[in-house]
Structure formats: structure tokens, C-alpha cells
Amino acid sequence: MAGYSIRKEDYIKRLRRIEGQVRGLQRMIDEDTYCIDVLTQISSTTKALQKVGLGLLDEHLHHCVKAAVAESDEAGNEKLDEAMVAIERLMKS
Amino acid sequence: MAGYSIRKEDYIKRLRRIEGQVRGLQRMIDEDTYCIDVLTQISSTTKALQKVGLGLLDEHLHHCVKAAVAESDEAGNEKLDEAMVAIERLMKS
Amino acid sequence: MAGYSIRKEDYIKRLRRIEGQVRGLQRMIDEDTYCIDVLTQISSTTKALQKVGLGLLDEHLHHCVKAAVAESDEAGNEKLDEAMVAIERLMKS
Amino acid sequence: MAGYSIRKEDYIKRLRRIEGQVRGLQRMIDEDTYCIDVLTQISSTTKALQKVGLGLLDEHLHHCVKAAVAESDEAGNEKLDEAMVAIERLMKS
């Protein structure tokens, strides 16, 4: 079971709102909205997405990674290495 | 007219694809997909959004800002200040 | 002449402070300072550096780019393309 | 003992190189180097700093956090919450 299962509904709700923002962006472009206003909306959408990412990472560390560390040193290291790759990727995106 | 008008269809197509990615994220969460895989998809969605932002900024500079600079020093400065705020916001998101 | 010339001293002063922060980081590592405190200092140093970058970009747009746009369409486009590459690089760093 | 102790010398060496880059930036400004070239150097310095940050975070997770998780659930959670704050800060800087 994924670590975020308990708050699943909350994540889906937030992603649905982000989906609405992306649809709003299409409408803005279609209606020739001023570039800077479109960029403001893009920044806010990106931030919302990254917040979801940070939330998932937090729960991943508190559940999957913690469980793996408790299981064995090897399992813990594997999960931590994998998490670091994800953190680096989030940082660059 | 917005600076990106000529490539309007291209932007809308890209945003539609991003909308699909966000819907895919909801499905992933709903199906308890492994956190790290969800995070990978979040990074790729964020990157796609930021690329749209950079594209819009590029056209904004080449059209609106250039036109304003040609018009008057004051108009040019105003547009450049506004663009800098947008750049800073994109950088932080 | 570079666009930032008027505020040259200000930039050098800020970079000297950043140099001091980087030297502080070496000392922290040497004294086995707690990781999280080192990371906090790294974040603040990175932010200070990026602020210098944004300041330089702002002056570059207001001086070099504006002058090039006033000179000719071709010169303006060249400078804007070059600035976009720098913006993209700053965004990813 | 900090988690990065074994590679302490390596980190100090990298930070010394970053210090040299920051000094180079001062020289560039002093010599009126073209803005875009200064910005390129700022991006590369920022990236180097963030790489040091990611390296420290990696060792922090593999040492301090793992040890805390092994100690008790409470100690583990505390360290993970603290690490998340640092990750979020690195992401925004």
C-alpha cells in the first residue's frame, strides 16, 4: 500500500484543482490573455504541483522509507537512494 | 494581440497534454501507484509546464517588450520591469 | 561598458559577503556542524547568489538589450535570444 | 558526529573551489565582463553549491535519519520532519 493512502482523497482533490488550472490556461491562451497574466497562472500551477510532490515525498519518507530502514540496513539504503534521485529530480524541475 | 498568437494552437496542444498528465496523476494516486513513480510523473509535468512558461516569455520579450522599447523609453522600462517580476516568479516556482 | 557598471560596487560588496558565506560553510563542515544547519546556510547562500543574478539580468535587459532593440530588429532579436538562454539556465540552476 | 564526516575533506575541497568561483565573479564584475558571461558563471556556481547540498542531504538521510529511525519511531519522525523542511528550502532556493 502506498504511503499516501490515508490522504488519498485530499491528493486527488488537489490534483483535480490543478487540472482545472491547466484547463484555465488553455482558455487564457485561446482568448489571447496578456502573456504576463498567463505566466502568473503558470507559476501558481507549478507551485501547486510541487506542493503535491513535497506532500507525497513526506509521506513516502515517513512510511515506505521508515519501514524499509526498520526491516534491514540494505532495504533502508535502497529506499533512501531511490528517494534521493526523486528529490534531485524535483529540485531540477 | 498577445505575442504568442501565431503559435496559439501549439501552446493549447501542449497544455492539453499537460492536462492529460495531471489526470494521469489522479489515476495513479487512485490506484495506489508507488510514490516514487508518482513523483517522477510530477517532475515531468512540472517541467512541461515550465517549458510552456519559457516559450511564452520568449515570445513576450520578442513582441510586446520589443514593441514597447521601440515606442518609448518609459514604455520599454515598464514592460521590462513587469517581465522581470514574472521571471523571478517563474524562478521561484 | 557593462549594463551594471553604475552599481558595480554594490555587486562586488554582495559577492564579497557571499564569499564569506562560502568560507563559513567550509568552517561549518570542518567543525562537524549539524547537517541541517549547513543545509540552511547553503540555501541562504544560493538565494543570495541568485539575487545577484536577477539583479544583473535586470540591468542587462534595461541597458544592453534595450540598446540593441533600438539599434535594429536583428540586433534586438540576437540579444533577446541570448538573454532567454541565460534565463533558462538560471531557472534550472 | 556529523553524517558527512568521512567525506569531510572532499566537501571542503569543493567549497574552496566554489569560493574561488565567487572570487572570480567579483573580478568579472570589476573588469566589466559582459553580463551574460557573468550570469553563466553564477549559474554554474549555484549548481555546484546545490550539488554540495544534495550530497550533504544524502549523507544526512543515510546516517542521522537512519539512526534516529532505528532508535525510535518518535526520534525518526522528528528527524524526517526536519529533513523535509530542509528539502523544501533547498527546492525554493
GROMACS .gro file of C-alpha atoms in nm:
model
  372
    1MET     CA    1   0.000   0.000   0.000
    2ALA     CA    2   0.128   0.344  -0.089
    3GLY     CA    3   0.228   0.572   0.199
    4TYR     CA    4  -0.015   0.841   0.099
    5SER     CA    5  -0.322   0.615   0.111
    6ILE     CA    6  -0.482   0.778   0.413
    7ARG     CA    7  -0.488   1.119   0.247
    8LYS     CA    8  -0.563   0.983  -0.099
    9GLU     CA    9  -0.885   1.179  -0.138
   10ASP     CA   10  -0.709   1.501  -0.043
   11TYR     CA   11  -0.441   1.450  -0.311
   12ILE     CA   12  -0.696   1.368  -0.577
   13LYS     CA   13  -0.892   1.680  -0.486
   14ARG     CA   14  -0.580   1.896  -0.515
   15LEU     CA   15  -0.487   1.740  -0.849
   16ARG     CA   16  -0.839   1.799  -0.977
   17ARG     CA   17  -0.797   2.166  -0.889
   18ILE     CA   18  -0.462   2.169  -1.074
   19GLU     CA   19  -0.629   2.007  -1.373
   20GLY     CA   20  -0.880   2.294  -1.365
   21GLN     CA   21  -0.593   2.544  -1.359
   22VAL     CA   22  -0.437   2.380  -1.666
   23ARG     CA   23  -0.772   2.395  -1.844
   24GLY     CA   24  -0.793   2.760  -1.741
   25LEU     CA   25  -0.453   2.814  -1.903
   26GLN     CA   26  -0.582   2.675  -2.233
   27ARG     CA   27  -0.876   2.913  -2.215
   28MET     CA   28  -0.646   3.204  -2.137
   29ILE     CA   29  -0.432   3.126  -2.442
   30ASP     CA   30  -0.739   3.077  -2.658
   31GLU     CA   31  -0.871   3.419  -2.552
   32ASP     CA   32  -0.536   3.591  -2.616
   33THR     CA   33  -0.488   3.678  -2.249
   34TYR     CA   34  -0.191   3.903  -2.180
   35CYS     CA   35   0.132   3.691  -2.157
   36ILE     CA   36   0.226   3.811  -1.812
   37ASP     CA   37  -0.110   3.703  -1.670
   38VAL     CA   38  -0.068   3.361  -1.829
   39LEU     CA   39   0.281   3.336  -1.676
   40THR     CA   40   0.143   3.423  -1.332
   41GLN     CA   41  -0.108   3.139  -1.365
   42ILE     CA   42   0.168   2.901  -1.482
   43SER     CA   43   0.378   2.988  -1.175
   44SER     CA   44   0.088   2.924  -0.943
   45THR     CA   45   0.004   2.592  -1.112
   46THR     CA   46   0.367   2.480  -1.095
   47LYS     CA   47   0.381   2.570  -0.726
   48ALA     CA   48   0.063   2.373  -0.654
   49LEU     CA   49   0.206   2.069  -0.834
   50GLN     CA   50   0.533   2.089  -0.644
   51LYS     CA   51   0.344   2.114  -0.317
   52VAL     CA   52   0.169   1.788  -0.402
   53GLY     CA   53   0.511   1.641  -0.479
   54LEU     CA   54   0.652   1.755  -0.144
   55GLY     CA   55   0.350   1.612   0.036
   56LEU     CA   56   0.392   1.274  -0.133
   57LEU     CA   57   0.764   1.274  -0.060
   58ASP     CA   58   0.695   1.350   0.305
   59GLU     CA   59   0.460   1.055   0.338
   60HIS     CA   60   0.695   0.833   0.139
   61LEU     CA   61   0.977   0.907   0.384
   62HIS     CA   62   0.751   0.858   0.687
   63HIS     CA   63   0.607   0.529   0.565
   64CYS     CA   64   0.792   0.333   0.296
   65VAL     CA   65   1.141   0.457   0.383
   66LYS     CA   66   1.095   0.423   0.759
   67ALA     CA   67   0.957   0.071   0.716
   68ALA     CA   68   1.250  -0.025   0.491
   69VAL     CA   69   1.504   0.112   0.739
   70ALA     CA   70   1.337  -0.088   1.017
   71GLU     CA   71   1.348  -0.400   0.800
   72SER     CA   72   1.720  -0.405   0.718
   73ASP     CA   73   2.013  -0.179   0.651
   74GLU     CA   74   2.022  -0.285   0.288
   75ALA     CA   75   1.650  -0.226   0.231
   76GLY     CA   76   1.679   0.113   0.402
   77ASN     CA   77   1.972   0.222   0.188
   78GLU     CA   78   1.797   0.116  -0.128
   79LYS     CA   79   1.487   0.321  -0.048
   80LEU     CA   80   1.696   0.621   0.057
   81ASP     CA   81   1.897   0.614  -0.266
   82GLU     CA   82   1.576   0.597  -0.463
   83ALA     CA   83   1.430   0.889  -0.264
   84MET     CA   84   1.742   1.098  -0.326
   85VAL     CA   85   1.705   1.051  -0.703
   86ALA     CA   86   1.344   1.171  -0.676
   87ILE     CA   87   1.446   1.471  -0.461
   88GLU     CA   88   1.713   1.570  -0.713
   89ARG     CA   89   1.464   1.542  -0.997
   90LEU     CA   90   1.206   1.754  -0.813
   91MET     CA   91   1.475   2.012  -0.743
   92LYS     CA   92   1.564   2.042  -1.109
   93SER     CA   93   1.207   2.058  -1.233
   94MET     CA   94  -0.295   4.086  -2.962
   95ALA     CA   95  -0.082   3.859  -2.746
   96GLY     CA   96   0.273   3.787  -2.864
   97TYR     CA   97   0.216   3.413  -2.876
   98SER     CA   98  -0.081   3.433  -3.112
   99ILE     CA   99   0.091   3.276  -3.409
  100ARG     CA  100   0.175   2.961  -3.214
  101LYS     CA  101  -0.151   2.960  -3.017
  102GLU     CA  102  -0.258   2.617  -3.136
  103ASP     CA  103   0.078   2.470  -3.041
  104TYR     CA  104   0.051   2.604  -2.684
  105ILE     CA  105  -0.303   2.479  -2.643
  106LYS     CA  106  -0.197   2.135  -2.768
  107ARG     CA  107   0.087   2.124  -2.516
  108LEU     CA  108  -0.139   2.234  -2.233
  109ARG     CA  109  -0.393   1.968  -2.330
  110ARG     CA  110  -0.117   1.710  -2.299
  111ILE     CA  111  -0.025   1.853  -1.957
  112GLU     CA  112  -0.391   1.834  -1.856
  113GLY     CA  113  -0.378   1.465  -1.952
  114GLN     CA  114  -0.069   1.418  -1.737
  115VAL     CA  115  -0.248   1.574  -1.438
  116ARG     CA  116  -0.544   1.345  -1.495
  117GLY     CA  117  -0.298   1.056  -1.514
  118LEU     CA  118  -0.162   1.164  -1.175
  119GLN     CA  119  -0.510   1.140  -1.023
  120ARG     CA  120  -0.546   0.790  -1.163
  121MET     CA  121  -0.204   0.693  -1.028
  122ILE     CA  122  -0.300   0.812  -0.680
  123ASP     CA  123  -0.636   0.640  -0.704
  124GLU     CA  124  -0.467   0.311  -0.796
  125ASP     CA  125  -0.211   0.342  -0.512
  126THR     CA  126   0.083   0.372  -0.751
  127TYR     CA  127   0.422   0.364  -0.583
  128CYS     CA  128   0.512   0.714  -0.454
  129ILE     CA  129   0.839   0.741  -0.642
  130ASP     CA  130   0.664   0.675  -0.974
  131VAL     CA  131   0.407   0.944  -0.894
  132LEU     CA  132   0.692   1.185  -0.811
  133THR     CA  133   0.862   1.109  -1.144
  134GLN     CA  134   0.539   1.197  -1.324
  135ILE     CA  135   0.505   1.516  -1.116
  136SER     CA  136   0.857   1.623  -1.213
  137SER     CA  137   0.789   1.564  -1.579
  138THR     CA  138   0.458   1.755  -1.564
  139THR     CA  139   0.623   2.047  -1.386
  140LYS     CA  140   0.900   2.055  -1.645
  141ALA     CA  141   0.647   2.058  -1.929
  142LEU     CA  142   0.459   2.347  -1.767
  143GLN     CA  143   0.778   2.546  -1.716
  144LYS     CA  144   0.873   2.491  -2.078
  145VAL     CA  145   0.541   2.642  -2.183
  146GLY     CA  146   0.620   2.934  -1.949
  147LEU     CA  147   0.964   2.985  -2.103
  148GLY     CA  148   0.814   2.973  -2.453
  149LEU     CA  149   0.555   3.236  -2.366
  150LEU     CA  150   0.819   3.454  -2.201
  151ASP     CA  151   1.035   3.429  -2.511
  152GLU     CA  152   0.755   3.548  -2.735
  153HIS     CA  153   0.655   3.816  -2.488
  154LEU     CA  154   1.008   3.958  -2.496
  155HIS     CA  155   1.028   3.936  -2.875
  156HIS     CA  156   0.692   4.101  -2.932
  157CYS     CA  157   0.535   4.308  -2.655
  158VAL     CA  158   0.861   4.413  -2.491
  159LYS     CA  159   1.037   4.493  -2.817
  160ALA     CA  160   0.740   4.695  -2.937
  161ALA     CA  161   0.727   4.887  -2.610
  162VAL     CA  162   1.101   4.964  -2.624
  163ALA     CA  163   1.059   5.092  -2.978
  164GLU     CA  164   0.767   5.307  -2.866
  165SER     CA  165   0.936   5.497  -2.584
  166ASP     CA  166   1.192   5.461  -2.310
  167GLU     CA  167   0.923   5.479  -2.046
  168ALA     CA  168   0.700   5.218  -2.210
  169GLY     CA  169   1.004   4.992  -2.257
  170ASN     CA  170   1.109   5.020  -1.895
  171GLU     CA  171   0.760   4.947  -1.773
  172LYS     CA  172   0.736   4.627  -1.978
  173LEU     CA  173   1.085   4.518  -1.874
  174ASP     CA  174   1.009   4.568  -1.505
  175GLU     CA  175   0.693   4.367  -1.545
  176ALA     CA  176   0.881   4.090  -1.727
  177MET     CA  177   1.145   4.078  -1.450
  178VAL     CA  178   0.873   4.020  -1.189
  179ALA     CA  179   0.739   3.731  -1.399
  180ILE     CA  180   1.089   3.585  -1.444
  181GLU     CA  181   1.152   3.600  -1.070
  182ARG     CA  182   0.821   3.430  -1.002
  183LEU     CA  183   0.893   3.153  -1.254
  184MET     CA  184   1.234   3.104  -1.097
  185LYS     CA  185   1.085   3.054  -0.752
  186SER     CA  186   0.809   2.820  -0.864
  187MET     CA  187   3.056   4.906  -2.092
  188ALA     CA  188   2.853   4.651  -1.899
  189GLY     CA  189   2.498   4.746  -1.803
  190TYR     CA  190   2.561   4.702  -1.434
  191SER     CA  191   2.852   4.947  -1.421
  192ILE     CA  192   2.677   5.211  -1.215
  193ARG     CA  193   2.606   4.966  -0.934
  194LYS     CA  194   2.936   4.780  -0.973
  195GLU     CA  195   3.049   4.846  -0.617
  196ASP     CA  196   2.720   4.720  -0.479
  197TYR     CA  197   2.754   4.391  -0.667
  198ILE     CA  198   3.113   4.341  -0.558
  199LYS     CA  199   3.012   4.405  -0.197
  200ARG     CA  200   2.734   4.147  -0.218
  201LEU     CA  201   2.963   3.892  -0.378
  202ARG     CA  202   3.221   3.952  -0.107
  203ARG     CA  203   2.954   3.872   0.150
  204ILE     CA  204   2.866   3.554  -0.044
  205GLU     CA  205   3.236   3.463  -0.049
  206GLY     CA  206   3.231   3.499   0.330
  207GLN     CA  207   2.928   3.270   0.350
  208VAL     CA  208   3.109   3.004   0.142
  209ARG     CA  209   3.411   3.032   0.372
  210GLY     CA  210   3.171   2.998   0.665
  211LEU     CA  211   3.041   2.678   0.509
  212GLN     CA  212   3.393   2.534   0.499
  213ARG     CA  213   3.435   2.618   0.865
  214MET     CA  214   3.100   2.459   0.948
  215ILE     CA  215   3.200   2.137   0.772
  216ASP     CA  216   3.541   2.142   0.938
  217GLU     CA  217   3.378   2.176   1.279
  218ASP     CA  218   3.128   1.893   1.211
  219THR     CA  219   2.829   2.127   1.228
  220TYR     CA  220   2.495   1.951   1.218
  221CYS     CA  221   2.398   1.876   0.851
  222ILE     CA  222   2.066   2.056   0.865
  223ASP     CA  223   2.235   2.378   0.979
  224VAL     CA  224   2.485   2.350   0.694
  225LEU     CA  225   2.196   2.298   0.450
  226THR     CA  226   2.021   2.610   0.583
  227GLN     CA  227   2.336   2.811   0.517
  228ILE     CA  228   2.368   2.658   0.167
  229SER     CA  229   2.008   2.761   0.086
  230SER     CA  230   2.072   3.114   0.202
  231THR     CA  231   2.398   3.139   0.004
  232THR     CA  232   2.228   3.005  -0.310
  233LYS     CA  233   1.946   3.255  -0.270
  234ALA     CA  234   2.192   3.542  -0.232
  235LEU     CA  235   2.375   3.433  -0.548
  236GLN     CA  236   2.053   3.407  -0.746
  237LYS     CA  237   1.950   3.752  -0.631
  238VAL     CA  238   2.276   3.888  -0.773
  239GLY     CA  239   2.196   3.702  -1.094
  240LEU     CA  240   1.846   3.852  -1.113
  241GLY     CA  241   1.988   4.198  -1.049
  242LEU     CA  242   2.241   4.161  -1.330
  243LEU     CA  243   1.976   4.025  -1.564
  244ASP     CA  244   1.753   4.321  -1.485
  245GLU     CA  245   2.025   4.568  -1.574
  246HIS     CA  246   2.123   4.369  -1.879
  247LEU     CA  247   1.766   4.390  -2.011
  248HIS     CA  248   1.739   4.760  -1.929
  249HIS     CA  249   2.069   4.853  -2.090
  250CYS     CA  250   2.226   4.615  -2.343
  251VAL     CA  251   1.902   4.460  -2.464
  252LYS     CA  252   1.715   4.790  -2.488
  253ALA     CA  253   2.006   4.949  -2.677
  254ALA     CA  254   2.020   4.656  -2.918
  255VAL     CA  255   1.645   4.671  -2.982
  256ALA     CA  256   1.675   5.042  -3.054
  257GLU     CA  257   1.964   4.974  -3.294
  258SER     CA  258   1.795   4.720  -3.519
  259ASP     CA  259   1.546   4.438  -3.520
  260GLU     CA  260   1.819   4.187  -3.587
  261ALA     CA  261   2.045   4.313  -3.308
  262GLY     CA  262   1.749   4.315  -3.070
  263ASN     CA  263   1.649   3.958  -3.151
  264GLU     CA  264   2.003   3.837  -3.107
  265LYS     CA  265   2.030   3.990  -2.760
  266LEU     CA  266   1.686   3.862  -2.659
  267ASP     CA  267   1.770   3.506  -2.770
  268GLU     CA  268   2.092   3.524  -2.573
  269ALA     CA  269   1.906   3.655  -2.266
  270MET     CA  270   1.649   3.373  -2.290
  271VAL     CA  271   1.928   3.114  -2.280
  272ALA     CA  272   2.064   3.278  -1.966
  273ILE     CA  273   1.718   3.291  -1.805
  274GLU     CA  274   1.661   2.923  -1.879
  275ARG     CA  275   1.998   2.837  -1.729
  276LEU     CA  276   1.927   3.042  -1.414
  277MET     CA  277   1.590   2.871  -1.382
  278LYS     CA  278   1.746   2.526  -1.391
  279SER     CA  279   2.028   2.606  -1.151
  280MET     CA  280   2.950   1.329   1.471
  281ALA     CA  281   2.803   1.467   1.151
  282GLY     CA  282   2.700   1.216   0.884
  283TYR     CA  283   2.934   1.363   0.626
  284SER     CA  284   3.246   1.323   0.837
  285ILE     CA  285   3.408   1.055   0.626
  286ARG     CA  286   3.399   1.273   0.315
  287LYS     CA  287   3.471   1.596   0.504
  288GLU     CA  288   3.786   1.675   0.308
  289ASP     CA  289   3.603   1.628  -0.020
  290TYR     CA  290   3.333   1.876   0.081
  291ILE     CA  291   3.583   2.134   0.198
  292LYS     CA  292   3.773   2.099  -0.129
  293ARG     CA  293   3.455   2.154  -0.331
  294LEU     CA  294   3.357   2.456  -0.121
  295ARG     CA  295   3.705   2.601  -0.167
  296ARG     CA  296   3.654   2.573  -0.543
  297ILE     CA  297   3.316   2.744  -0.508
  298GLU     CA  298   3.482   3.019  -0.302
  299GLY     CA  299   3.724   3.064  -0.593
  300GLN     CA  300   3.431   3.090  -0.834
  301VAL     CA  301   3.271   3.361  -0.620
  302ARG     CA  302   3.602   3.549  -0.614
  303GLY     CA  303   3.615   3.507  -0.991
  304LEU     CA  304   3.270   3.666  -1.011
  305GLN     CA  305   3.396   3.972  -0.825
  306ARG     CA  306   3.684   4.001  -1.068
  307MET     CA  307   3.449   3.966  -1.364
  308ILE     CA  308   3.228   4.247  -1.232
  309ASP     CA  309   3.532   4.460  -1.157
  310GLU     CA  310   3.657   4.413  -1.515
  311ASP     CA  311   3.314   4.493  -1.667
  312THR     CA  312   3.274   4.144  -1.810
  313TYR     CA  313   2.972   4.103  -2.035
  314CYS     CA  314   2.658   4.038  -1.822
  315ILE     CA  315   2.566   3.712  -1.993
  316ASP     CA  316   2.908   3.565  -1.916
  317VAL     CA  317   2.872   3.668  -1.551
  318LEU     CA  318   2.527   3.503  -1.544
  319THR     CA  319   2.671   3.180  -1.687
  320GLN     CA  320   2.929   3.175  -1.408
  321ILE     CA  321   2.658   3.246  -1.148
  322SER     CA  322   2.451   2.952  -1.277
  323SER     CA  323   2.749   2.720  -1.258
  324THR     CA  324   2.839   2.837  -0.906
  325THR     CA  325   2.479   2.792  -0.789
  326LYS     CA  326   2.471   2.443  -0.936
  327ALA     CA  327   2.795   2.349  -0.763
  328LEU     CA  328   2.658   2.474  -0.430
  329GLN     CA  329   2.335   2.282  -0.472
  330LYS     CA  330   2.530   1.967  -0.553
  331VAL     CA  331   2.713   2.005  -0.223
  332GLY     CA  332   2.373   2.048  -0.057
  333LEU     CA  333   2.236   1.732  -0.219
  334GLY     CA  334   2.547   1.540  -0.115
  335LEU     CA  335   2.511   1.651   0.246
  336LEU     CA  336   2.139   1.569   0.244
  337ASP     CA  337   2.216   1.222   0.109
  338GLU     CA  338   2.459   1.151   0.390
  339HIS     CA  339   2.227   1.305   0.646
  340LEU     CA  340   1.948   1.067   0.541
  341HIS     CA  341   2.183   0.766   0.535
  342HIS     CA  342   2.333   0.840   0.876
  343CYS     CA  343   2.148   1.067   1.116
  344VAL     CA  344   1.798   0.991   0.989
  345LYS     CA  345   1.854   0.618   0.962
  346ALA     CA  346   2.000   0.607   1.313
  347ALA     CA  347   1.705   0.804   1.452
  348VAL     CA  348   1.454   0.575   1.281
  349ALA     CA  349   1.632   0.273   1.429
  350GLU     CA  350   1.625   0.436   1.773
  351SER     CA  351   1.252   0.504   1.800
  352ASP     CA  352   0.950   0.600   1.595
  353GLU     CA  353   0.937   0.939   1.759
  354ALA     CA  354   1.304   1.017   1.702
  355GLY     CA  355   1.270   0.902   1.340
  356ASN     CA  356   0.970   1.122   1.273
  357GLU     CA  357   1.140   1.422   1.424
  358LYS     CA  358   1.445   1.384   1.200
  359LEU     CA  359   1.230   1.322   0.894
  360ASP     CA  360   1.021   1.634   0.957
  361GLU     CA  361   1.337   1.835   0.997
  362ALA     CA  362   1.481   1.690   0.675
  363MET     CA  363   1.160   1.775   0.486
  364VAL     CA  364   1.191   2.140   0.591
  365ALA     CA  365   1.548   2.144   0.459
  366ILE     CA  366   1.444   1.977   0.131
  367GLU     CA  367   1.167   2.232   0.080
  368ARG     CA  368   1.409   2.515   0.147
  369LEU     CA  369   1.665   2.375  -0.099
  370MET     CA  370   1.391   2.338  -0.358
  371LYS     CA  371   1.290   2.702  -0.327
  372SER     CA  372   1.644   2.838  -0.332
   0.00000   0.00000   0.00000
